[in-house]
Structure formats: C-alpha cells, structure tokens
mmCIF file of C-alpha atoms in Angstrom:
data_model
loop_
_atom_site.group_PDB
_atom_site.id
_atom_site.type_symbol
_atom_site.label_atom_id
_atom_site.label_comp_id
_atom_site.label_asym_id
_atom_site.label_seq_id
_atom_site.Cartn_x
_atom_site.Cartn_y
_atom_site.Cartn_z
ATOM 1 C CA MET A 1 61.248 65.345 131.679
ATOM 2 C CA ILE A 2 64.091 67.585 132.622
ATOM 3 C CA HIS A 3 63.403 69.007 136.423
ATOM 4 C CA LYS A 4 63.306 72.892 136.219
ATOM 5 C CA LYS A 5 66.344 73.525 138.339
ATOM 6 C CA LEU A 6 68.573 70.951 136.240
ATOM 7 C CA LYS A 7 67.286 72.724 133.175
ATOM 8 C CA ARG A 8 68.039 76.110 134.042
ATOM 9 C CA THR A 9 71.589 74.819 134.790
ATOM 10 C CA VAL A 10 72.214 73.062 131.480
ATOM 11 C CA VAL A 11 70.967 76.328 129.689
ATOM 12 C CA LEU A 12 73.471 78.159 131.833
ATOM 13 C CA ILE A 13 76.245 75.808 130.931
ATOM 14 C CA LEU A 14 75.333 76.391 127.241
ATOM 15 C CA ALA A 15 74.958 79.694 127.046
ATOM 16 C CA LEU A 16 78.230 80.211 128.881
ATOM 17 C CA VAL A 17 80.371 78.454 126.527
ATOM 18 C CA GLY A 18 78.723 80.140 123.500
ATOM 19 C CA MET A 19 76.644 77.425 122.276
ATOM 20 C CA LEU A 20 73.525 79.472 122.642
ATOM 21 C CA PRO A 21 72.956 83.115 121.708
ATOM 22 C CA LEU A 22 73.884 85.713 124.301
ATOM 23 C CA MET A 23 70.573 86.954 126.518
ATOM 24 C CA GLY A 24 69.828 90.127 128.433
ATOM 25 C CA LYS A 25 70.903 93.516 128.188
ATOM 26 C CA GLY A 26 73.869 94.245 126.075
ATOM 27 C CA ILE A 27 77.026 95.777 128.146
ATOM 28 C CA VAL A 28 79.385 95.585 125.243
ATOM 29 C CA PRO A 29 78.749 97.014 121.612
ATOM 30 C CA GLU A 30 77.809 94.410 119.180
ATOM 31 C CA SER A 31 80.730 95.264 116.600
ATOM 32 C CA MET A 32 83.173 94.312 120.011
ATOM 33 C CA LEU A 33 81.304 91.094 120.582
ATOM 34 C CA GLU A 34 82.515 90.478 116.871
ATOM 35 C CA ASP A 35 85.910 91.729 116.720
ATOM 36 C CA ARG A 36 88.621 88.891 116.012
ATOM 37 C CA GLN A 37 91.229 90.410 118.273
ATOM 38 C CA PHE A 38 88.935 91.334 121.580
ATOM 39 C CA GLY A 39 85.978 89.165 120.725
ATOM 40 C CA MET A 40 86.842 86.355 123.264
ATOM 41 C CA ALA A 41 87.291 88.948 126.016
ATOM 42 C CA THR A 42 84.179 91.216 125.246
ATOM 43 C CA ASN A 43 81.935 87.934 125.279
ATOM 44 C CA PHE A 44 83.242 86.969 128.536
ATOM 45 C CA LEU A 45 82.372 90.052 129.844
ATOM 46 C CA GLN A 46 78.908 89.595 128.476
ATOM 47 C CA ARG A 47 78.579 86.167 129.445
ATOM 48 C CA TYR A 48 79.513 87.205 133.009
ATOM 49 C CA SER A 49 76.843 89.940 133.208
ATOM 50 C CA GLN A 50 74.446 87.184 132.258
ATOM 51 C CA LEU A 51 75.799 84.814 134.883
ATOM 52 C CA LEU A 52 75.411 87.458 137.470
ATOM 53 C CA SER A 53 71.576 87.952 136.678
ATOM 54 C CA THR A 54 70.742 84.243 136.226
ATOM 55 C CA PRO A 55 68.811 82.690 139.534
ATOM 56 C CA ASP A 56 71.173 81.785 142.529
ATOM 57 C CA SER A 57 72.229 78.008 142.445
ATOM 58 C CA GLU A 58 75.348 76.229 143.493
ATOM 59 C CA GLU A 59 76.519 76.080 139.875
ATOM 60 C CA LYS A 60 76.372 79.827 139.473
ATOM 61 C CA SER A 61 78.341 80.316 142.782
ATOM 62 C CA ASP A 62 80.809 77.797 141.386
ATOM 63 C CA ARG A 63 81.289 79.681 138.278
ATOM 64 C CA ILE A 64 81.732 83.062 139.673
ATOM 65 C CA ARG A 65 84.055 81.536 142.519
ATOM 66 C CA ARG A 66 86.404 80.320 139.895
ATOM 67 C CA VAL A 67 86.382 83.553 137.930
ATOM 68 C CA LYS A 68 87.505 85.650 140.516
ATOM 69 C CA GLU A 69 90.206 82.753 141.262
ATOM 70 C CA ASP A 70 91.468 82.896 137.699
ATOM 71 C CA GLY A 71 92.262 86.343 138.269
ATOM 72 C CA PHE A 72 88.960 88.325 137.296
ATOM 73 C CA LYS A 73 89.210 91.433 139.588
ATOM 74 C CA TYR A 74 87.613 95.282 140.189
ATOM 75 C CA SER A 75 89.455 98.291 140.365
ATOM 76 C CA LYS A 76 85.979 100.270 140.375
ATOM 77 C CA GLY A 77 83.086 98.381 141.532
ATOM 78 C CA ASN A 78 81.896 95.301 142.278
ATOM 79 C CA ASP A 79 79.474 92.704 141.195
ATOM 80 C CA ARG A 80 76.597 94.487 142.253
ATOM 81 C CA SER A 81 77.283 97.870 140.159
ATOM 82 C CA PHE A 82 78.509 95.472 137.218
ATOM 83 C CA MET A 83 75.116 94.102 137.034
ATOM 84 C CA ALA A 84 73.836 97.815 136.908
ATOM 85 C CA ILE A 85 75.855 98.868 134.120
ATOM 86 C CA PRO A 86 73.813 100.934 131.781
ATOM 87 C CA GLU A 87 73.089 99.806 128.091
ATOM 88 C CA ASP A 88 73.986 103.605 126.945
ATOM 89 C CA ALA A 89 77.247 103.334 129.038
ATOM 90 C CA ASP A 90 80.565 104.294 127.105
ATOM 91 C CA PHE A 91 82.749 100.937 126.835
ATOM 92 C CA SER A 92 86.597 100.752 126.406
ATOM 93 C CA ILE A 93 88.623 97.742 126.702
ATOM 94 C CA ASP A 94 92.460 97.547 126.648
ATOM 95 C CA PHE A 95 95.237 94.553 126.350
ATOM 96 C CA ASN A 96 98.713 95.116 127.586
ATOM 97 C CA LYS A 97 101.384 92.198 128.791
ATOM 98 C CA GLY A 98 98.983 89.280 128.738
ATOM 99 C CA VAL A 99 96.264 91.485 130.722
ATOM 100 C CA TYR A 100 92.902 93.023 129.989
ATOM 101 C CA THR A 101 91.647 96.321 131.251
ATOM 102 C CA ALA A 102 87.797 97.167 130.622
ATOM 103 C CA SER A 103 85.801 100.055 131.966
ATOM 104 C CA TRP A 104 82.248 101.692 131.853
ATOM 105 C CA THR A 105 81.549 105.506 131.693
ATOM 106 C CA LYS A 106 78.975 107.585 131.682
ATOM 107 C CA ASP A 107 78.768 111.441 131.770
ATOM 108 C CA GLY A 108 82.475 111.464 132.569
ATOM 109 C CA LYS A 109 82.181 109.124 135.357
ATOM 110 C CA THR A 110 83.785 105.657 135.644
ATOM 111 C CA LEU A 111 80.990 103.488 136.800
ATOM 112 C CA VAL A 112 82.837 100.138 136.579
ATOM 113 C CA GLU A 113 86.617 98.975 136.001
ATOM 114 C CA CYS A 114 87.738 95.569 135.872
ATOM 115 C CA SER A 115 91.020 93.436 134.816
ATOM 116 C CA PHE A 116 91.394 89.945 134.024
ATOM 117 C CA PRO A 117 94.476 87.877 132.408
ATOM 118 C CA ALA A 118 94.443 86.501 128.991
ATOM 119 C CA LYS A 119 93.286 83.029 130.253
ATOM 120 C CA VAL A 120 91.034 81.238 127.850
ATOM 121 C CA GLY A 121 89.274 79.017 130.678
ATOM 122 C CA LEU A 122 88.716 82.220 132.369
ATOM 123 C CA MET A 123 87.150 84.027 129.407
ATOM 124 C CA LYS A 124 85.000 80.827 128.381
ATOM 125 C CA ILE A 125 84.021 80.253 131.978
ATOM 126 C CA GLU A 126 85.093 76.534 131.408
ATOM 127 C CA ASP A 127 87.666 74.034 132.512
ATOM 128 C CA LYS A 128 90.260 72.119 130.233
ATOM 129 C CA LYS A 129 87.776 69.519 129.914
ATOM 130 C CA GLY A 130 84.767 71.406 129.104
ATOM 131 C CA LEU A 131 86.901 73.103 126.161
ATOM 132 C CA GLU A 132 87.956 70.019 124.868
ATOM 133 C CA LEU A 133 84.332 68.872 124.571
ATOM 134 C CA LEU A 134 83.274 72.165 122.898
ATOM 135 C CA MET A 135 86.144 71.714 120.487
ATOM 136 C CA ILE A 136 84.908 68.289 119.623
ATOM 137 C CA GLU A 137 81.346 69.862 118.940
ATOM 138 C CA LYS A 138 82.782 72.275 116.685
ATOM 139 C CA PHE A 139 84.423 70.066 114.283
ATOM 140 C CA ARG A 140 81.303 67.615 114.347
ATOM 141 C CA ALA A 141 79.079 70.428 113.415
ATOM 142 C CA GLN A 142 81.324 72.604 111.068
ATOM 143 C CA THR A 143 82.003 71.841 107.214
ATOM 144 C CA SER A 144 84.042 74.226 105.088
ATOM 145 C CA SER A 145 84.580 74.103 101.359
ATOM 146 C CA ALA A 146 88.498 74.952 100.213
ATOM 147 C CA GLY A 147 86.714 76.611 97.357
ATOM 148 C CA ASP A 148 85.650 79.236 99.449
ATOM 149 C CA VAL A 149 89.370 79.879 100.010
ATOM 150 C CA PRO A 150 91.116 82.577 97.793
ATOM 151 C CA ILE A 151 94.329 81.684 96.321
ATOM 152 C CA PRO A 152 96.897 84.514 97.350
ATOM 153 C CA THR A 153 98.936 86.481 95.281
ATOM 154 C CA ALA A 154 101.576 88.806 95.785
ATOM 155 C CA THR A 155 103.175 92.069 94.351
ATOM 156 C CA ILE A 156 106.965 92.469 94.269
ATOM 157 C CA LYS A 157 106.823 94.731 97.376
ATOM 158 C CA GLU A 158 105.200 92.185 99.729
ATOM 159 C CA VAL A 159 107.994 89.403 99.052
ATOM 160 C CA SER A 160 111.924 88.764 99.239
ATOM 161 C CA LYS A 161 113.663 86.321 97.391
ATOM 162 C CA LEU A 162 114.973 83.233 98.815
ATOM 163 C CA PRO A 163 118.781 82.907 98.291
ATOM 164 C CA PHE A 164 119.808 79.969 95.857
ATOM 165 C CA SER A 165 116.241 79.585 94.752
ATOM 166 C CA ASP A 166 113.631 80.537 92.318
ATOM 167 C CA PHE A 167 111.174 81.085 95.293
ATOM 168 C CA TYR A 168 109.824 84.242 96.781
ATOM 169 C CA ILE A 169 108.848 84.442 100.450
ATOM 170 C CA LYS A 170 106.083 86.667 101.833
ATOM 171 C CA SER A 171 106.669 86.068 105.481
ATOM 172 C CA ASN A 172 105.043 87.405 108.564
ATOM 173 C CA ASP A 173 106.838 86.239 111.712
ATOM 174 C CA SER A 174 108.060 82.798 113.190
ATOM 175 C CA PHE A 175 107.367 81.445 116.907
ATOM 176 C CA ILE A 176 109.710 80.394 119.223
ATOM 177 C CA THR A 177 111.940 79.003 116.280
ATOM 178 C CA SER A 178 112.771 80.222 112.726
ATOM 179 C CA ASN A 179 111.643 76.632 111.910
ATOM 180 C CA LEU A 180 108.248 77.298 112.901
ATOM 181 C CA SER A 181 106.904 80.010 110.636
ATOM 182 C CA ASN A 182 104.395 81.839 108.980
ATOM 183 C CA GLN A 183 104.944 82.326 105.740
ATOM 184 C CA ILE A 184 103.762 81.610 101.852
ATOM 185 C CA VAL A 185 105.804 80.651 99.156
ATOM 186 C CA PHE A 186 105.423 82.208 95.502
ATOM 187 C CA LEU A 187 106.940 82.194 92.232
ATOM 188 C CA PRO A 188 106.910 84.811 89.431
ATOM 189 C CA SER A 189 103.699 84.824 87.560
ATOM 190 C CA LYS A 190 104.083 84.186 83.911
ATOM 191 C CA GLU A 191 101.205 86.602 83.026
ATOM 192 C CA ALA A 192 102.576 89.996 84.973
ATOM 193 C CA ILE A 193 105.992 91.078 85.607
ATOM 194 C CA ASP A 194 105.391 92.383 89.096
ATOM 195 C CA LYS A 195 102.940 89.859 90.386
ATOM 196 C CA PHE A 196 103.582 86.612 92.047
ATOM 197 C CA GLU A 197 101.881 83.676 92.212
ATOM 198 C CA MET A 198 101.178 81.224 95.274
ATOM 199 C CA VAL A 199 103.223 77.778 94.777
ATOM 200 C CA TYR A 200 100.509 75.009 94.219
ATOM 201 C CA ASP A 201 101.991 71.895 92.391
ATOM 202 C CA PRO A 202 102.164 68.594 94.282
ATOM 203 C CA GLY A 203 104.042 67.024 91.273
ATOM 204 C CA ILE A 204 106.875 69.478 91.379
ATOM 205 C CA TYR A 205 106.855 71.326 94.663
ATOM 206 C CA PRO A 206 105.065 68.653 97.143
ATOM 207 C CA VAL A 207 106.727 69.994 100.508
ATOM 208 C CA GLU A 208 106.420 73.896 99.546
ATOM 209 C CA THR A 209 102.588 72.792 98.224
ATOM 210 C CA ILE A 210 101.952 71.577 101.455
ATOM 211 C CA SER A 211 103.560 74.516 103.428
ATOM 212 C CA ASN A 212 101.109 77.001 101.528
ATOM 213 C CA MET A 213 98.203 75.027 102.485
ATOM 214 C CA MET A 214 98.791 74.961 106.227
ATOM 215 C CA MET A 215 99.317 78.976 105.726
ATOM 216 C CA THR A 216 95.964 79.502 103.728
ATOM 217 C CA GLY A 217 93.682 76.704 104.249
ATOM 218 C CA TYR A 218 93.576 76.333 100.397
ATOM 219 C CA SER A 219 93.819 72.641 99.049
ATOM 220 C CA LYS A 220 92.182 71.780 95.291
ATOM 221 C CA GLU A 221 90.795 68.248 96.777
ATOM 222 C CA ASN A 222 89.987 69.901 100.055
ATOM 223 C CA LEU A 223 92.591 67.819 101.946
ATOM 224 C CA GLY A 224 90.700 65.084 104.204
ATOM 225 C CA ILE A 225 92.272 64.775 107.960
ATOM 226 C CA ASP A 226 91.650 62.012 110.364
ATOM 227 C CA LEU A 227 91.863 64.057 113.507
ATOM 228 C CA LYS A 228 92.542 62.931 116.664
ATOM 229 C CA ILE A 229 91.561 65.328 119.592
ATOM 230 C CA LYS A 230 93.633 64.402 122.611
ATOM 231 C CA GLN A 231 91.528 64.979 126.095
ATOM 232 C CA TYR A 232 91.917 65.307 129.758
ATOM 233 C CA GLY A 233 92.729 62.121 131.555
ATOM 234 C CA TYR A 234 94.397 60.342 128.704
ATOM 235 C CA GLU A 235 91.135 60.011 126.588
ATOM 236 C CA ALA A 236 90.748 60.865 122.921
ATOM 237 C CA THR A 237 88.286 61.247 120.109
ATOM 238 C CA ASP A 238 88.393 60.898 116.582
ATOM 239 C CA VAL A 239 86.592 63.203 114.301
ATOM 240 C CA ALA A 240 86.934 63.215 110.322
ATOM 241 C CA THR A 241 87.259 66.829 108.921
ATOM 242 C CA THR A 242 88.850 68.674 106.463
ATOM 243 C CA LEU A 243 92.039 71.036 106.025
ATOM 244 C CA ALA A 244 89.457 73.799 104.942
ATOM 245 C CA THR A 245 87.211 73.294 108.228
ATOM 246 C CA LEU A 246 90.395 73.049 110.569
ATOM 247 C CA TYR A 247 91.633 76.267 109.153
ATOM 248 C CA ASP A 248 88.191 78.035 109.575
ATOM 249 C CA ILE A 249 87.558 77.020 113.179
ATOM 250 C CA PHE A 250 91.123 77.897 114.337
ATOM 251 C CA SER A 251 90.852 81.320 112.381
ATOM 252 C CA GLU A 252 87.512 82.374 113.500
ATOM 253 C CA GLU A 253 89.120 81.926 117.040
ATOM 254 C CA GLY A 254 91.710 84.671 116.414
ATOM 255 C CA CYS A 255 94.598 82.388 115.894
ATOM 256 C CA ASP A 256 97.320 82.882 113.573
ATOM 257 C CA PRO A 257 99.059 79.674 111.899
ATOM 258 C CA TYR A 258 102.811 78.603 112.033
ATOM 259 C CA TRP A 259 103.745 75.543 110.404
ATOM 260 C CA GLY A 260 107.518 73.615 110.860
ATOM 261 C CA ILE A 261 108.606 70.183 109.009
ATOM 262 C CA LYS A 262 109.615 67.631 110.955
ATOM 263 C CA GLU A 263 110.350 64.943 108.659
ATOM 264 C CA THR A 264 109.905 64.515 104.840
ATOM 265 C CA THR A 265 110.173 61.301 103.001
ATOM 266 C CA GLY A 266 109.497 60.340 99.642
ATOM 267 C CA GLU A 267 106.038 59.358 100.440
ATOM 268 C CA MET A 268 105.416 61.543 103.600
ATOM 269 C CA VAL A 269 105.669 65.288 105.103
ATOM 270 C CA LYS A 270 105.582 65.223 108.867
ATOM 271 C CA GLY A 271 105.021 68.586 110.707
ATOM 272 C CA LEU A 272 104.111 70.934 113.484
ATOM 273 C CA TYR A 273 101.195 72.876 112.808
ATOM 274 C CA ILE A 274 100.433 75.304 115.809
ATOM 275 C CA TRP A 275 97.845 77.825 115.731
ATOM 276 C CA LYS A 276 98.759 80.680 118.301
ATOM 277 C CA ASN A 277 96.215 83.012 119.983
ATOM 278 C CA ASP A 278 98.049 85.818 122.135
ATOM 279 C CA MET A 279 95.018 87.626 123.228
ATOM 280 C CA GLY A 280 93.600 84.122 124.729
ATOM 281 C CA GLY A 281 97.223 82.908 125.952
ATOM 282 C CA TYR A 282 96.587 79.713 124.317
ATOM 283 C CA CYS A 283 97.774 77.660 121.034
ATOM 284 C CA HIS A 284 96.434 74.709 119.347
ATOM 285 C CA VAL A 285 98.979 72.304 119.011
ATOM 286 C CA VAL A 286 98.518 69.888 115.481
ATOM 287 C CA SER A 287 101.141 66.962 114.994
ATOM 288 C CA MET A 288 100.450 66.345 110.910
ATOM 289 C CA GLU A 289 101.190 63.330 108.639
ATOM 290 C CA VAL A 290 100.275 64.217 105.241
ATOM 291 C CA PRO A 291 101.112 61.453 102.642
ATOM 292 C CA LEU A 292 102.145 62.849 99.217
ATOM 293 C CA GLU A 293 99.636 60.928 97.485
ATOM 294 C CA ALA A 294 96.671 62.860 99.482
ATOM 295 C CA LEU A 295 97.503 66.027 97.519
ATOM 296 C CA SER A 296 95.998 64.363 94.442
ATOM 297 C CA SER A 297 93.832 61.721 95.702
ATOM 298 C CA LYS A 298 91.316 61.034 98.290
ATOM 299 C CA ASP A 299 93.764 59.699 100.401
ATOM 300 C CA ASN A 300 93.786 61.445 104.016
ATOM 301 C CA ALA A 301 96.211 62.945 106.143
ATOM 302 C CA LYS A 302 96.335 61.866 109.793
ATOM 303 C CA ALA A 303 96.649 64.571 112.849
ATOM 304 C CA THR A 304 96.534 64.607 116.615
ATOM 305 C CA LEU A 305 95.310 67.981 118.446
ATOM 306 C CA HIS A 306 96.114 69.238 121.674
ATOM 307 C CA CYS A 307 94.036 72.083 121.923
ATOM 308 C CA TYR A 308 93.647 74.992 124.351
ATOM 309 C CA VAL A 309 97.361 74.764 125.406
ATOM 310 C CA ARG A 310 98.432 77.601 127.743
ATOM 311 C CA LEU A 311 101.491 79.903 125.877
ATOM 312 C CA ASP A 312 103.324 79.228 128.963
ATOM 313 C CA ASN A 313 103.327 75.589 128.703
ATOM 314 C CA LEU A 314 105.259 75.428 125.578
ATOM 315 C CA LYS A 315 108.792 75.423 126.752
ATOM 316 C CA SER A 316 109.045 71.494 126.910
ATOM 317 C CA LEU A 317 107.084 71.344 123.016
ATOM 318 C CA PHE A 318 110.688 71.074 121.389
ATOM 319 C CA ALA A 319 111.644 68.375 123.329
ATOM 320 C CA ASP A 320 109.519 66.088 120.980
ATOM 321 C CA TYR A 321 110.796 68.066 117.972
ATOM 322 C CA PRO A 322 114.570 68.555 117.999
ATOM 323 C CA GLN A 323 114.396 68.739 114.168
ATOM 324 C CA LEU A 324 112.745 72.137 114.384
ATOM 325 C CA LYS A 325 115.404 73.822 116.860
#
C-alpha cells in the first residue's frame, strides 16, 4: 500500500516527465502541444502550470527551484499570475538564438510573459539521470515496423549529380563537418526519365544502402539493433530494438538525423549517427556497427547511445572520431 503523500509525489513525477497525460486546464492550444517544433516547449509550459497547481510538498518546491535555476523567468507576471491564466487567453511563442519567449494576452493586455532557454532538462523538468531512464522506458515500450516507412523518391529538381559517379544526392545539410551529413542517395529510375529512386541494394551498394537506412529508417529486414544506453555514473542498460523503432522515437522528439562513416571493411560499416534537436538544445549520439550480413539476414547491428547530450558539449566529440574531420 502506498502512503497518500508518496502516491501524490509519484503521480506528479510521472506526469511531469510525460508518462501520464496532462491534467487540469489548458493554457496552451492543443495543436501547439502536438507541434513537432514547439511541442517540447509548450508541453513544458503546460506541465509547469500543472506543477504549480499541485499540493505543496518538498518535491514540488525542489522542482520549481530547479526550473528557476535553469533559466525560467518572467518579464511580466509571476507564478501566481501564471496559475491564473484563463483558458481563453491568446497564446504566442517565439524561439530566437536558443531562447523561447511565451506570452498570454487578453483584450489587448499582456497577462503573463516568460522566457526560458532551450534546455531539455528544464523543459522536461528532469535531471540527466531521469531523462536517461525515460529513454530506456521508451525503447522498452515502443515497437515499429519498417513497412510503415515509405521508400523516398525524388525528382530532377530535388537532386544533384555526384561528380564521377552514377549517384544523385538529395542533401539537406551537414553538422559540424561535411562528413556528417543529412543526405539520401538516389539512382535514376528505369521507369521514368525525371524520377529517381532511393538506393537500396545491399549486394551491390552496401555503404550507400546503410546510409539511406539511417536517413529514412527504412530497411526491408527491419534491422535489429543490440543497443547499449549509457547512463549517468558509468552505468549502462542493454535493450533489444530495431532501426525503425529508434528512428520513430527520435523523430517524434523533433530530432533530425546525421550520419558519418568512421570505418568500412569487407564485413562491417562503423559510423556515427547523430540526432540533433535545435529546439531542445541537445542531440542523441549513437555509435553504430553494422555487419553487412545484417542487411539480408537476422544478424543485428550493435550500437551505443549517449542520449540528451547538450549541443554545447559536442566540441570534443570529434577527438574520438578523427576520420570524420
């Protein structure tokens, strides 16, 4: 039997990290809570309102203190006026140079205006250890089918010819170095002159196939991954997952993938798989080892995940990956 006070604390923690639905009045439009870009920030605002409305406790006071220490502040109003925001107030939110600014107005009058930095720990109201535990639970709970992922196609206007090659590239951008990029490799379609098909041929183009798998989450065999999730204090948890599941979990957070090859042999491709979230100020760093046999069999890839790494902590990343410079 759980003591009533302890039970309230457990429910509060689960709600704040997103494992329970948001309760109480809505100070943010539902559409903004589900927005891919602003969803993390708007869910934080909604949960902070919920936190302020809970009965006083040591846990509540500690979390409010950490929110303020992490950079949440008011330029108009205070916690009391934040709690009093009416549901019919007009809401707006902006993101500029790593800082969110949100305001609520009614009848032309600003009721509350606040700002906070793009820090995932702040917006989840959770420390690094708690975030890692939440990530482990996501992988344990979610399964995805590669069949749900459409195979990309492209037109001549969307791709550029790769010099001295038959390949065409649809490139979005790169991260830190040109060798860590977000791009999909295509070949001209045999059926239409102005159409291009994503390269997926493990037998002839294994390296390009793996790159495309990382960018799209698609693999015909739904590539299995033996994933080791590194945790605070030198701990680690092993989970069995798939590429499609990993792709879905990180995509749903609003992250974008980047892939760079560290080493290739006749049997293995090793690379760095980064999922960046500018709006959350973090990235997930995945070190991948993909046996070529895994592309056409039940063999698994191996991966090590460092999740929720702050973007400003990535400067030393390439000391471990000089091949990507």
